[in-house]
Amino acid sequence: MPTKMIAVKDLTPGMIIGEPVLSASGKVLLGQYISITPKITALLAMWDINYVYIKVEDGIEPAAIQTIDNQPSDPSPLDLSDECQKFFNEYDNIVTTAAQSFEFIRGQKQVPVQELKDTSFSIYSTVLANGSAALDYLLVSDYTIADKVSRHSVMVAFISSIIGRQLKLSVDEIHILILAGLLHDVGKFIVANDNNSNGPQAHVINGAKLLRTVPGLPREVVVSALQHHEYMDGSGFPLGLTSEKIYLFARIIAIANIFHHQTYDEEFSNPFPALDYLSKDMFGKLDPAICQPFIRQVRDSLINSPVLLNDGRVVQVVFFNPSHDYSPVVKTQCGTVIDLGTSKNIHIKRVVAPEYLANAN
């Protein structure tokens, strides 16, 4: 079906977007086949999008398409972005596969190395295929499949892979880093049955003990599991190591671990408190050479993203004030600009997931 460029101000409910709507940086804001609603029109205006391509039939005005094609007024989340949906499908499969490997570890106290290496390869391939958009998708992910530890381990592996590419590690190094991310909390699958080990250090020690016995497992994976709670200032555990005594992969995983814990709760993704946490610990507990560029990348991914405020408004992230790593300047649907760094009673509740936009009226 052909398309026609229509001014946003002339859009009417029921029109169907004919081509993906992109931001100035090339980020997909809305996919094709989205049905125009008042909410979608307001979001397009908020994003400073002046024109979009609308599906038309020869000789028929765009507004008549809904009647002829019998298109639903509320689009499916799958229509928002084919690329995004493909990513989430791959992510779903990866978490499910990883959960099966972790369940094997829980029951057999053995590590299925080849299966986890295959999972690591899938994570790397997914990140490589999506480039910088991989982080965009992870920031709105609110999947709750599998158990918490499995999901956390996969997310840490994904984030570690993104950091590893940012640091220009070799492909082989990134594969090992991803495997280390997957297995950093492996001790949690066995600590519950070990009555001789208690406290927060138990999963680190037990995990390293188990991994040390696995034939063919890279040494870096064992060291990372042991050291991922070590901090640059010596305040970590179990050895109280400092600075360069902490292995590089462990320093990367420490940041990915903190970011995931601070970003995702039971229902929503909100990376802004995580940015605050990382910024405060960047020159103490964490390696600034790793942390600072990662913070920048997260902030770049959040530009133009819709977020939900605590007062119920959906706004767009416009930019970050240099003095506030975690509180951006946002723009409302009516064009009002708000600096959240100076607005005491207004804060971000969550990043708006694609499903929220797709079903908005």
PDB file of C-alpha atoms in Angstrom, residues 11-298:
ATOM      1  CA  LEU A  11      -3.441  13.742  11.550  1.00  0.00           C
ATOM      2  CA  THR A  12      -6.776  12.261  12.590  1.00  0.00           C
ATOM      3  CA  PRO A  13      -7.491   9.182  14.742  1.00  0.00           C
ATOM      4  CA  GLY A  14      -7.539   5.978  12.718  1.00  0.00           C
ATOM      5  CA  MET A  15      -4.851   6.908  10.220  1.00  0.00           C
ATOM      6  CA  ILE A  16      -2.117   4.265   9.964  1.00  0.00           C
ATOM      7  CA  ILE A  17       1.581   5.108  10.057  1.00  0.00           C
ATOM      8  CA  GLY A  18       3.159   3.843   6.844  1.00  0.00           C
ATOM      9  CA  GLU A  19       6.888   4.096   7.637  1.00  0.00           C
ATOM     10  CA  PRO A  20       8.844   4.001  10.929  1.00  0.00           C
ATOM     11  CA  VAL A  21       9.125   7.363  12.669  1.00  0.00           C
ATOM     12  CA  LEU A  22      12.771   8.114  13.471  1.00  0.00           C
ATOM     13  CA  SER A  23      14.451  10.612  15.771  1.00  0.00           C
ATOM     14  CA  ALA A  24      17.224  12.891  14.520  1.00  0.00           C
ATOM     15  CA  SER A  25      19.752  10.288  15.712  1.00  0.00           C
ATOM     16  CA  GLY A  26      18.023   7.472  13.823  1.00  0.00           C
ATOM     17  CA  LYS A  27      16.324   5.934  16.852  1.00  0.00           C
ATOM     18  CA  VAL A  28      12.970   4.274  16.071  1.00  0.00           C
ATOM     19  CA  LEU A  29      10.268   6.172  17.944  1.00  0.00           C
ATOM     20  CA  LEU A  30       7.237   4.462  16.404  1.00  0.00           C
ATOM     21  CA  GLY A  31       7.005   1.563  13.976  1.00  0.00           C
ATOM     22  CA  GLN A  32       4.775   1.314  10.943  1.00  0.00           C
ATOM     23  CA  TYR A  33       1.143   0.110  11.201  1.00  0.00           C
ATOM     24  CA  ILE A  34       0.584   2.137  14.372  1.00  0.00           C
ATOM     25  CA  SER A  35      -2.929   3.558  14.442  1.00  0.00           C
ATOM     26  CA  ILE A  36      -3.021   7.277  15.161  1.00  0.00           C
ATOM     27  CA  THR A  37      -4.686   8.237  18.451  1.00  0.00           C
ATOM     28  CA  PRO A  38      -4.768  11.614  20.225  1.00  0.00           C
ATOM     29  CA  LYS A  39      -2.039  10.320  22.542  1.00  0.00           C
ATOM     30  CA  ILE A  40       0.197   9.318  19.624  1.00  0.00           C
ATOM     31  CA  THR A  41      -0.341  12.706  17.974  1.00  0.00           C
ATOM     32  CA  ALA A  42       0.630  14.473  21.202  1.00  0.00           C
ATOM     33  CA  LEU A  43       3.774  12.354  21.485  1.00  0.00           C
ATOM     34  CA  LEU A  44       4.776  13.138  17.895  1.00  0.00           C
ATOM     35  CA  ALA A  45       4.431  16.844  18.626  1.00  0.00           C
ATOM     36  CA  MET A  46       6.430  16.427  21.826  1.00  0.00           C
ATOM     37  CA  TRP A  47       9.186  14.712  19.829  1.00  0.00           C
ATOM     38  CA  ASP A  48       9.254  17.660  17.387  1.00  0.00           C
ATOM     39  CA  ILE A  49       8.148  15.411  14.527  1.00  0.00           C
ATOM     40  CA  ASN A  50       6.387  17.606  11.963  1.00  0.00           C
ATOM     41  CA  TYR A  51       5.545  15.071   9.261  1.00  0.00           C
ATOM     42  CA  VAL A  52       4.904  11.330   9.101  1.00  0.00           C
ATOM     43  CA  TYR A  53       4.116   8.906   6.297  1.00  0.00           C
ATOM     44  CA  ILE A  54       0.544   7.610   6.391  1.00  0.00           C
ATOM     45  CA  LYS A  55      -0.797   4.593   4.483  1.00  0.00           C
ATOM     46  CA  VAL A  56      -3.182   5.466   1.669  1.00  0.00           C
ATOM     47  CA  GLU A  57      -5.068   3.688  -1.097  1.00  0.00           C
ATOM     48  CA  ASP A  58      -5.113   5.089  -4.614  1.00  0.00           C
ATOM     49  CA  GLY A  59      -7.731   7.807  -4.856  1.00  0.00           C
ATOM     50  CA  ILE A  60      -8.785   7.488  -1.227  1.00  0.00           C
ATOM     51  CA  GLU A  61      -8.008   9.983   1.505  1.00  0.00           C
ATOM     52  CA  PRO A  62      -5.945   8.674   4.455  1.00  0.00           C
ATOM     53  CA  ALA A  63      -8.755   9.332   6.948  1.00  0.00           C
ATOM     54  CA  ALA A  64     -10.906   6.711   5.209  1.00  0.00           C
ATOM     55  CA  ILE A  65      -8.407   3.893   5.644  1.00  0.00           C
ATOM     56  CA  GLN A  66      -9.700   2.768   9.014  1.00  0.00           C
ATOM     57  CA  THR A  67     -13.173   2.046   7.631  1.00  0.00           C
ATOM     58  CA  ILE A  68     -11.958   0.229   4.536  1.00  0.00           C
ATOM     59  CA  ASP A  69      -9.205  -1.845   6.132  1.00  0.00           C
ATOM     60  CA  ASN A  70     -11.105  -2.330   9.398  1.00  0.00           C
ATOM     61  CA  GLN A  71      -7.923  -1.560  11.296  1.00  0.00           C
ATOM     62  CA  PRO A  72      -8.243  -1.618  15.111  1.00  0.00           C
ATOM     63  CA  SER A  73      -7.875   1.701  16.881  1.00  0.00           C
ATOM     64  CA  ASP A  74      -5.505   0.242  19.457  1.00  0.00           C
ATOM     65  CA  PRO A  75      -2.372  -1.311  17.909  1.00  0.00           C
ATOM     66  CA  SER A  76      -0.606  -4.334  19.226  1.00  0.00           C
ATOM     67  CA  PRO A  77       2.702  -3.763  21.006  1.00  0.00           C
ATOM     68  CA  LEU A  78       4.230  -5.958  18.296  1.00  0.00           C
ATOM     69  CA  ASP A  79       3.535  -3.196  15.767  1.00  0.00           C
ATOM     70  CA  LEU A  80       5.632  -0.607  17.536  1.00  0.00           C
ATOM     71  CA  SER A  81       8.981  -1.725  16.188  1.00  0.00           C
ATOM     72  CA  ASP A  82       9.870  -4.965  14.452  1.00  0.00           C
ATOM     73  CA  GLU A  83      13.483  -4.569  15.561  1.00  0.00           C
ATOM     74  CA  CYS A  84      12.478  -4.068  19.186  1.00  0.00           C
ATOM     75  CA  GLN A  85      10.120  -7.046  19.156  1.00  0.00           C
ATOM     76  CA  LYS A  86      12.793  -9.252  17.583  1.00  0.00           C
ATOM     77  CA  PHE A  87      15.221  -8.210  20.315  1.00  0.00           C
ATOM     78  CA  PHE A  88      12.744  -9.074  23.066  1.00  0.00           C
ATOM     79  CA  ASN A  89      12.000 -12.443  21.461  1.00  0.00           C
ATOM     80  CA  GLU A  90      15.724 -13.228  21.418  1.00  0.00           C
ATOM     81  CA  TYR A  91      16.071 -11.960  24.982  1.00  0.00           C
ATOM     82  CA  ASP A  92      13.149 -14.158  26.057  1.00  0.00           C
ATOM     83  CA  ASN A  93      14.771 -17.235  24.501  1.00  0.00           C
ATOM     84  CA  ILE A  94      18.138 -16.441  26.069  1.00  0.00           C
ATOM     85  CA  VAL A  95      16.691 -16.068  29.574  1.00  0.00           C
ATOM     86  CA  THR A  96      14.701 -19.282  29.208  1.00  0.00           C
ATOM     87  CA  THR A  97      17.765 -21.220  28.040  1.00  0.00           C
ATOM     88  CA  ALA A  98      19.960 -19.740  30.768  1.00  0.00           C
ATOM     89  CA  ALA A  99      17.353 -20.579  33.408  1.00  0.00           C
ATOM     90  CA  GLN A 100      17.480 -24.221  32.317  1.00  0.00           C
ATOM     91  CA  SER A 101      21.272 -24.238  32.717  1.00  0.00           C
ATOM     92  CA  PHE A 102      21.011 -22.626  36.151  1.00  0.00           C
ATOM     93  CA  GLU A 103      18.373 -25.148  37.215  1.00  0.00           C
ATOM     94  CA  PHE A 104      20.801 -27.904  36.200  1.00  0.00           C
ATOM     95  CA  ILE A 105      23.475 -26.288  38.385  1.00  0.00           C
ATOM     96  CA  ARG A 106      21.023 -26.044  41.273  1.00  0.00           C
ATOM     97  CA  GLY A 107      20.113 -29.711  41.047  1.00  0.00           C
ATOM     98  CA  GLN A 108      23.390 -31.335  39.981  1.00  0.00           C
ATOM     99  CA  LYS A 109      26.021 -28.935  41.407  1.00  0.00           C
ATOM    100  CA  GLN A 110      27.692 -29.114  38.002  1.00  0.00           C
ATOM    101  CA  VAL A 111      28.173 -26.376  35.406  1.00  0.00           C
ATOM    102  CA  PRO A 112      27.001 -27.111  31.821  1.00  0.00           C
ATOM    103  CA  VAL A 113      29.864 -25.176  30.254  1.00  0.00           C
ATOM    104  CA  GLN A 114      29.046 -25.729  26.587  1.00  0.00           C
ATOM    105  CA  GLU A 115      25.397 -24.736  27.022  1.00  0.00           C
ATOM    106  CA  LEU A 116      26.406 -21.537  28.812  1.00  0.00           C
ATOM    107  CA  LYS A 117      29.030 -20.787  26.165  1.00  0.00           C
ATOM    108  CA  ASP A 118      26.285 -21.121  23.554  1.00  0.00           C
ATOM    109  CA  THR A 119      24.143 -18.716  25.576  1.00  0.00           C
ATOM    110  CA  SER A 120      27.080 -16.310  25.769  1.00  0.00           C
ATOM    111  CA  PHE A 121      27.426 -16.449  21.998  1.00  0.00           C
ATOM    112  CA  SER A 122      23.700 -15.705  21.601  1.00  0.00           C
ATOM    113  CA  ILE A 123      24.016 -12.660  23.857  1.00  0.00           C
ATOM    114  CA  TYR A 124      27.018 -11.380  21.924  1.00  0.00           C
ATOM    115  CA  SER A 125      25.276 -11.936  18.582  1.00  0.00           C
ATOM    116  CA  THR A 126      22.177 -10.084  19.794  1.00  0.00           C
ATOM    117  CA  VAL A 127      24.195  -7.122  21.062  1.00  0.00           C
ATOM    118  CA  LEU A 128      26.277  -7.046  17.879  1.00  0.00           C
ATOM    119  CA  ALA A 129      23.192  -7.146  15.645  1.00  0.00           C
ATOM    120  CA  ASN A 130      21.458  -4.307  17.488  1.00  0.00           C
ATOM    121  CA  GLY A 131      24.436  -2.035  18.180  1.00  0.00           C
ATOM    122  CA  SER A 132      23.658   0.926  20.431  1.00  0.00           C
ATOM    123  CA  ALA A 133      19.943   0.109  20.216  1.00  0.00           C
ATOM    124  CA  ALA A 134      20.542  -2.944  22.439  1.00  0.00           C
ATOM    125  CA  LEU A 135      20.906  -0.678  25.459  1.00  0.00           C
ATOM    126  CA  ASP A 136      17.810   1.284  24.375  1.00  0.00           C
ATOM    127  CA  TYR A 137      15.766  -1.921  24.445  1.00  0.00           C
ATOM    128  CA  LEU A 138      17.212  -3.134  27.749  1.00  0.00           C
ATOM    129  CA  LEU A 139      16.296   0.177  29.390  1.00  0.00           C
ATOM    130  CA  VAL A 140      12.595  -0.456  28.758  1.00  0.00           C
ATOM    131  CA  SER A 141      12.687  -4.196  29.401  1.00  0.00           C
ATOM    132  CA  ASP A 142      10.373  -5.258  32.197  1.00  0.00           C
ATOM    133  CA  TYR A 143      10.348  -8.979  31.488  1.00  0.00           C
ATOM    134  CA  THR A 144       9.830 -11.111  34.581  1.00  0.00           C
ATOM    135  CA  ILE A 145      10.216 -14.558  33.068  1.00  0.00           C
ATOM    136  CA  ALA A 146      12.284 -17.155  34.943  1.00  0.00           C
ATOM    137  CA  ASP A 147      13.504 -16.612  38.472  1.00  0.00           C
ATOM    138  CA  LYS A 148      15.126 -13.401  39.678  1.00  0.00           C
ATOM    139  CA  VAL A 149      18.687 -14.732  39.760  1.00  0.00           C
ATOM    140  CA  SER A 150      18.475 -16.122  36.216  1.00  0.00           C
ATOM    141  CA  ARG A 151      17.069 -12.880  34.842  1.00  0.00           C
ATOM    142  CA  HIS A 152      19.608 -10.814  36.767  1.00  0.00           C
ATOM    143  CA  SER A 153      22.490 -12.954  35.520  1.00  0.00           C
ATOM    144  CA  VAL A 154      21.407 -12.567  31.893  1.00  0.00           C
ATOM    145  CA  MET A 155      20.966  -8.809  32.262  1.00  0.00           C
ATOM    146  CA  VAL A 156      24.407  -8.446  33.848  1.00  0.00           C
ATOM    147  CA  ALA A 157      25.872 -10.455  30.965  1.00  0.00           C
ATOM    148  CA  PHE A 158      24.133  -8.203  28.420  1.00  0.00           C
ATOM    149  CA  ILE A 159      25.264  -5.007  30.143  1.00  0.00           C
ATOM    150  CA  SER A 160      28.810  -6.334  30.572  1.00  0.00           C
ATOM    151  CA  SER A 161      28.912  -7.111  26.850  1.00  0.00           C
ATOM    152  CA  ILE A 162      27.860  -3.547  26.033  1.00  0.00           C
ATOM    153  CA  ILE A 163      30.555  -2.163  28.340  1.00  0.00           C
ATOM    154  CA  GLY A 164      33.143  -4.538  26.883  1.00  0.00           C
ATOM    155  CA  ARG A 165      32.425  -3.329  23.362  1.00  0.00           C
ATOM    156  CA  GLN A 166      32.604   0.253  24.587  1.00  0.00           C
ATOM    157  CA  LEU A 167      36.060  -0.461  26.039  1.00  0.00           C
ATOM    158  CA  LYS A 168      37.074  -2.031  22.698  1.00  0.00           C
ATOM    159  CA  LEU A 169      37.873  -5.436  24.158  1.00  0.00           C
ATOM    160  CA  SER A 170      38.587  -8.182  21.650  1.00  0.00           C
ATOM    161  CA  VAL A 171      35.813 -10.529  20.542  1.00  0.00           C
ATOM    162  CA  ASP A 172      37.373 -13.403  22.506  1.00  0.00           C
ATOM    163  CA  GLU A 173      37.615 -11.235  25.619  1.00  0.00           C
ATOM    164  CA  ILE A 174      33.982 -10.182  25.317  1.00  0.00           C
ATOM    165  CA  HIS A 175      32.854 -13.803  24.992  1.00  0.00           C
ATOM    166  CA  ILE A 176      34.669 -14.650  28.227  1.00  0.00           C
ATOM    167  CA  LEU A 177      33.308 -11.492  29.880  1.00  0.00           C
ATOM    168  CA  ILE A 178      29.742 -12.477  28.969  1.00  0.00           C
ATOM    169  CA  LEU A 179      30.284 -15.974  30.366  1.00  0.00           C
ATOM    170  CA  ALA A 180      31.676 -14.422  33.547  1.00  0.00           C
ATOM    171  CA  GLY A 181      28.611 -12.178  33.745  1.00  0.00           C
ATOM    172  CA  LEU A 182      26.302 -15.172  33.403  1.00  0.00           C
ATOM    173  CA  LEU A 183      28.120 -17.048  36.172  1.00  0.00           C
ATOM    174  CA  HIS A 184      28.957 -14.197  38.567  1.00  0.00           C
ATOM    175  CA  ASP A 185      26.138 -15.207  40.950  1.00  0.00           C
ATOM    176  CA  VAL A 186      26.363 -18.960  40.410  1.00  0.00           C
ATOM    177  CA  GLY A 187      26.997 -19.386  44.141  1.00  0.00           C
ATOM    178  CA  LYS A 188      23.397 -18.371  44.817  1.00  0.00           C
ATOM    179  CA  PHE A 189      22.246 -21.602  43.214  1.00  0.00           C
ATOM    180  CA  ILE A 190      24.131 -23.705  45.747  1.00  0.00           C
ATOM    181  CA  VAL A 191      24.501 -21.555  48.865  1.00  0.00           C
ATOM    182  CA  ALA A 192      21.014 -22.372  50.161  1.00  0.00           C
ATOM    183  CA  ASN A 193      22.015 -26.002  50.679  1.00  0.00           C
ATOM    184  CA  ASP A 194      25.346 -25.196  52.351  1.00  0.00           C
ATOM    185  CA  ASN A 195      24.748 -24.768  56.078  1.00  0.00           C
ATOM    186  CA  ASN A 196      28.412 -23.966  56.704  1.00  0.00           C
ATOM    187  CA  SER A 197      28.297 -20.756  54.660  1.00  0.00           C
ATOM    188  CA  ASN A 198      26.146 -17.796  55.633  1.00  0.00           C
ATOM    189  CA  GLY A 199      26.063 -14.076  55.048  1.00  0.00           C
ATOM    190  CA  PRO A 200      26.508 -11.924  51.941  1.00  0.00           C
ATOM    191  CA  GLN A 201      29.930 -13.401  51.152  1.00  0.00           C
ATOM    192  CA  ALA A 202      28.632 -16.957  50.913  1.00  0.00           C
ATOM    193  CA  HIS A 203      27.552 -16.881  47.272  1.00  0.00           C
ATOM    194  CA  VAL A 204      30.883 -15.357  46.202  1.00  0.00           C
ATOM    195  CA  ILE A 205      33.007 -17.951  47.982  1.00  0.00           C
ATOM    196  CA  ASN A 206      30.812 -20.929  47.110  1.00  0.00           C
ATOM    197  CA  GLY A 207      30.548 -19.824  43.498  1.00  0.00           C
ATOM    198  CA  ALA A 208      34.309 -19.518  43.103  1.00  0.00           C
ATOM    199  CA  LYS A 209      34.793 -22.921  44.741  1.00  0.00           C
ATOM    200  CA  LEU A 210      32.403 -24.552  42.302  1.00  0.00           C
ATOM    201  CA  LEU A 211      33.799 -22.834  39.209  1.00  0.00           C
ATOM    202  CA  ARG A 212      37.373 -23.688  40.178  1.00  0.00           C
ATOM    203  CA  THR A 213      36.531 -27.386  39.722  1.00  0.00           C
ATOM    204  CA  VAL A 214      35.058 -27.022  36.225  1.00  0.00           C
ATOM    205  CA  PRO A 215      37.364 -28.315  33.455  1.00  0.00           C
ATOM    206  CA  GLY A 216      37.852 -25.989  30.506  1.00  0.00           C
ATOM    207  CA  LEU A 217      36.409 -22.925  32.201  1.00  0.00           C
ATOM    208  CA  PRO A 218      38.545 -19.790  31.648  1.00  0.00           C
ATOM    209  CA  ARG A 219      40.319 -18.590  34.781  1.00  0.00           C
ATOM    210  CA  GLU A 220      38.871 -15.113  34.213  1.00  0.00           C
ATOM    211  CA  VAL A 221      35.382 -16.471  34.930  1.00  0.00           C
ATOM    212  CA  VAL A 222      36.448 -17.873  38.297  1.00  0.00           C
ATOM    213  CA  VAL A 223      38.250 -14.683  39.320  1.00  0.00           C
ATOM    214  CA  SER A 224      35.311 -12.510  38.269  1.00  0.00           C
ATOM    215  CA  ALA A 225      32.878 -14.561  40.349  1.00  0.00           C
ATOM    216  CA  LEU A 226      35.189 -14.190  43.353  1.00  0.00           C
ATOM    217  CA  GLN A 227      35.866 -10.467  42.929  1.00  0.00           C
ATOM    218  CA  HIS A 228      32.652  -8.897  41.596  1.00  0.00           C
ATOM    219  CA  HIS A 229      31.876  -7.434  45.040  1.00  0.00           C
ATOM    220  CA  GLU A 230      35.366  -5.965  45.473  1.00  0.00           C
ATOM    221  CA  TYR A 231      35.541  -2.158  45.302  1.00  0.00           C
ATOM    222  CA  MET A 232      38.299   0.201  44.275  1.00  0.00           C
ATOM    223  CA  ASP A 233      38.517   1.780  47.756  1.00  0.00           C
ATOM    224  CA  GLY A 234      38.973  -1.592  49.476  1.00  0.00           C
ATOM    225  CA  SER A 235      35.508  -1.635  51.050  1.00  0.00           C
ATOM    226  CA  GLY A 236      34.339  -4.735  49.182  1.00  0.00           C
ATOM    227  CA  PHE A 237      34.509  -8.445  49.936  1.00  0.00           C
ATOM    228  CA  PRO A 238      35.702 -11.142  50.339  1.00  0.00           C
ATOM    229  CA  LEU A 239      39.367 -10.026  50.159  1.00  0.00           C
ATOM    230  CA  GLY A 240      39.136  -6.237  50.465  1.00  0.00           C
ATOM    231  CA  LEU A 241      41.169  -5.724  47.291  1.00  0.00           C
ATOM    232  CA  THR A 242      41.866  -2.247  45.929  1.00  0.00           C
ATOM    233  CA  SER A 243      42.257  -0.587  42.525  1.00  0.00           C
ATOM    234  CA  GLU A 244      44.230  -2.539  39.930  1.00  0.00           C
ATOM    235  CA  LYS A 245      44.378  -5.603  42.182  1.00  0.00           C
ATOM    236  CA  ILE A 246      40.790  -6.184  41.138  1.00  0.00           C
ATOM    237  CA  TYR A 247      40.577  -7.981  37.795  1.00  0.00           C
ATOM    238  CA  LEU A 248      39.209  -5.886  34.900  1.00  0.00           C
ATOM    239  CA  PHE A 249      36.260  -8.185  34.206  1.00  0.00           C
ATOM    240  CA  ALA A 250      35.275  -8.084  37.885  1.00  0.00           C
ATOM    241  CA  ARG A 251      35.299  -4.268  37.793  1.00  0.00           C
ATOM    242  CA  ILE A 252      33.068  -4.307  34.721  1.00  0.00           C
ATOM    243  CA  ILE A 253      30.665  -6.834  36.236  1.00  0.00           C
ATOM    244  CA  ALA A 254      30.523  -4.837  39.482  1.00  0.00           C
ATOM    245  CA  ILE A 255      29.157  -1.849  37.537  1.00  0.00           C
ATOM    246  CA  ALA A 256      26.732  -3.980  35.512  1.00  0.00           C
ATOM    247  CA  ASN A 257      25.596  -5.712  38.711  1.00  0.00           C
ATOM    248  CA  ILE A 258      24.892  -2.436  40.519  1.00  0.00           C
ATOM    249  CA  PHE A 259      23.202  -0.881  37.502  1.00  0.00           C
ATOM    250  CA  HIS A 260      20.792  -3.778  37.104  1.00  0.00           C
ATOM    251  CA  HIS A 261      19.931  -3.972  40.801  1.00  0.00           C
ATOM    252  CA  GLN A 262      19.285  -0.228  40.947  1.00  0.00           C
ATOM    253  CA  THR A 263      17.348  -0.024  37.670  1.00  0.00           C
ATOM    254  CA  TYR A 264      14.847  -2.867  37.702  1.00  0.00           C
ATOM    255  CA  ASP A 265      12.203  -3.656  40.297  1.00  0.00           C
ATOM    256  CA  GLU A 266       9.285  -6.079  40.192  1.00  0.00           C
ATOM    257  CA  GLU A 267       7.367  -4.119  37.561  1.00  0.00           C
ATOM    258  CA  PHE A 268       9.224  -1.193  36.045  1.00  0.00           C
ATOM    259  CA  SER A 269      12.537  -0.061  34.633  1.00  0.00           C
ATOM    260  CA  ASN A 270      13.876   3.208  36.050  1.00  0.00           C
ATOM    261  CA  PRO A 271      17.577   3.765  35.285  1.00  0.00           C
ATOM    262  CA  PHE A 272      17.686   7.279  36.733  1.00  0.00           C
ATOM    263  CA  PRO A 273      18.319   6.224  40.379  1.00  0.00           C
ATOM    264  CA  ALA A 274      21.001   3.879  39.019  1.00  0.00           C
ATOM    265  CA  LEU A 275      22.724   6.805  37.292  1.00  0.00           C
ATOM    266  CA  ASP A 276      22.667   8.667  40.607  1.00  0.00           C
ATOM    267  CA  TYR A 277      24.148   5.667  42.414  1.00  0.00           C
ATOM    268  CA  LEU A 278      26.903   5.143  39.856  1.00  0.00           C
ATOM    269  CA  SER A 279      27.768   8.850  39.810  1.00  0.00           C
ATOM    270  CA  LYS A 280      28.165   8.970  43.587  1.00  0.00           C
ATOM    271  CA  ASP A 281      30.369   5.865  43.713  1.00  0.00           C
ATOM    272  CA  MET A 282      32.322   6.521  40.514  1.00  0.00           C
ATOM    273  CA  PHE A 283      35.383   7.956  42.276  1.00  0.00           C
ATOM    274  CA  GLY A 284      35.208   5.705  45.311  1.00  0.00           C
ATOM    275  CA  LYS A 285      34.000   2.157  44.940  1.00  0.00           C
ATOM    276  CA  LEU A 286      33.904   1.935  41.144  1.00  0.00           C
ATOM    277  CA  ASP A 287      36.434   2.327  38.342  1.00  0.00           C
ATOM    278  CA  PRO A 288      35.805   5.769  36.772  1.00  0.00           C
ATOM    279  CA  ALA A 289      37.505   4.734  33.520  1.00  0.00           C
ATOM    280  CA  ILE A 290      34.726   2.171  33.052  1.00  0.00           C
ATOM    281  CA  CYS A 291      31.885   3.901  34.869  1.00  0.00           C
ATOM    282  CA  GLN A 292      32.025   7.354  33.309  1.00  0.00           C
ATOM    283  CA  PRO A 293      31.706   6.293  29.644  1.00  0.00           C
ATOM    284  CA  PHE A 294      28.962   3.837  30.597  1.00  0.00           C
ATOM    285  CA  ILE A 295      26.991   6.612  32.313  1.00  0.00           C
ATOM    286  CA  ARG A 296      27.360   8.722  29.172  1.00  0.00           C
ATOM    287  CA  GLN A 297      26.104   5.876  27.005  1.00  0.00           C
ATOM    288  CA  VAL A 298      23.066   5.318  29.219  1.00  0.00           C
TER     289      VAL A 298
END
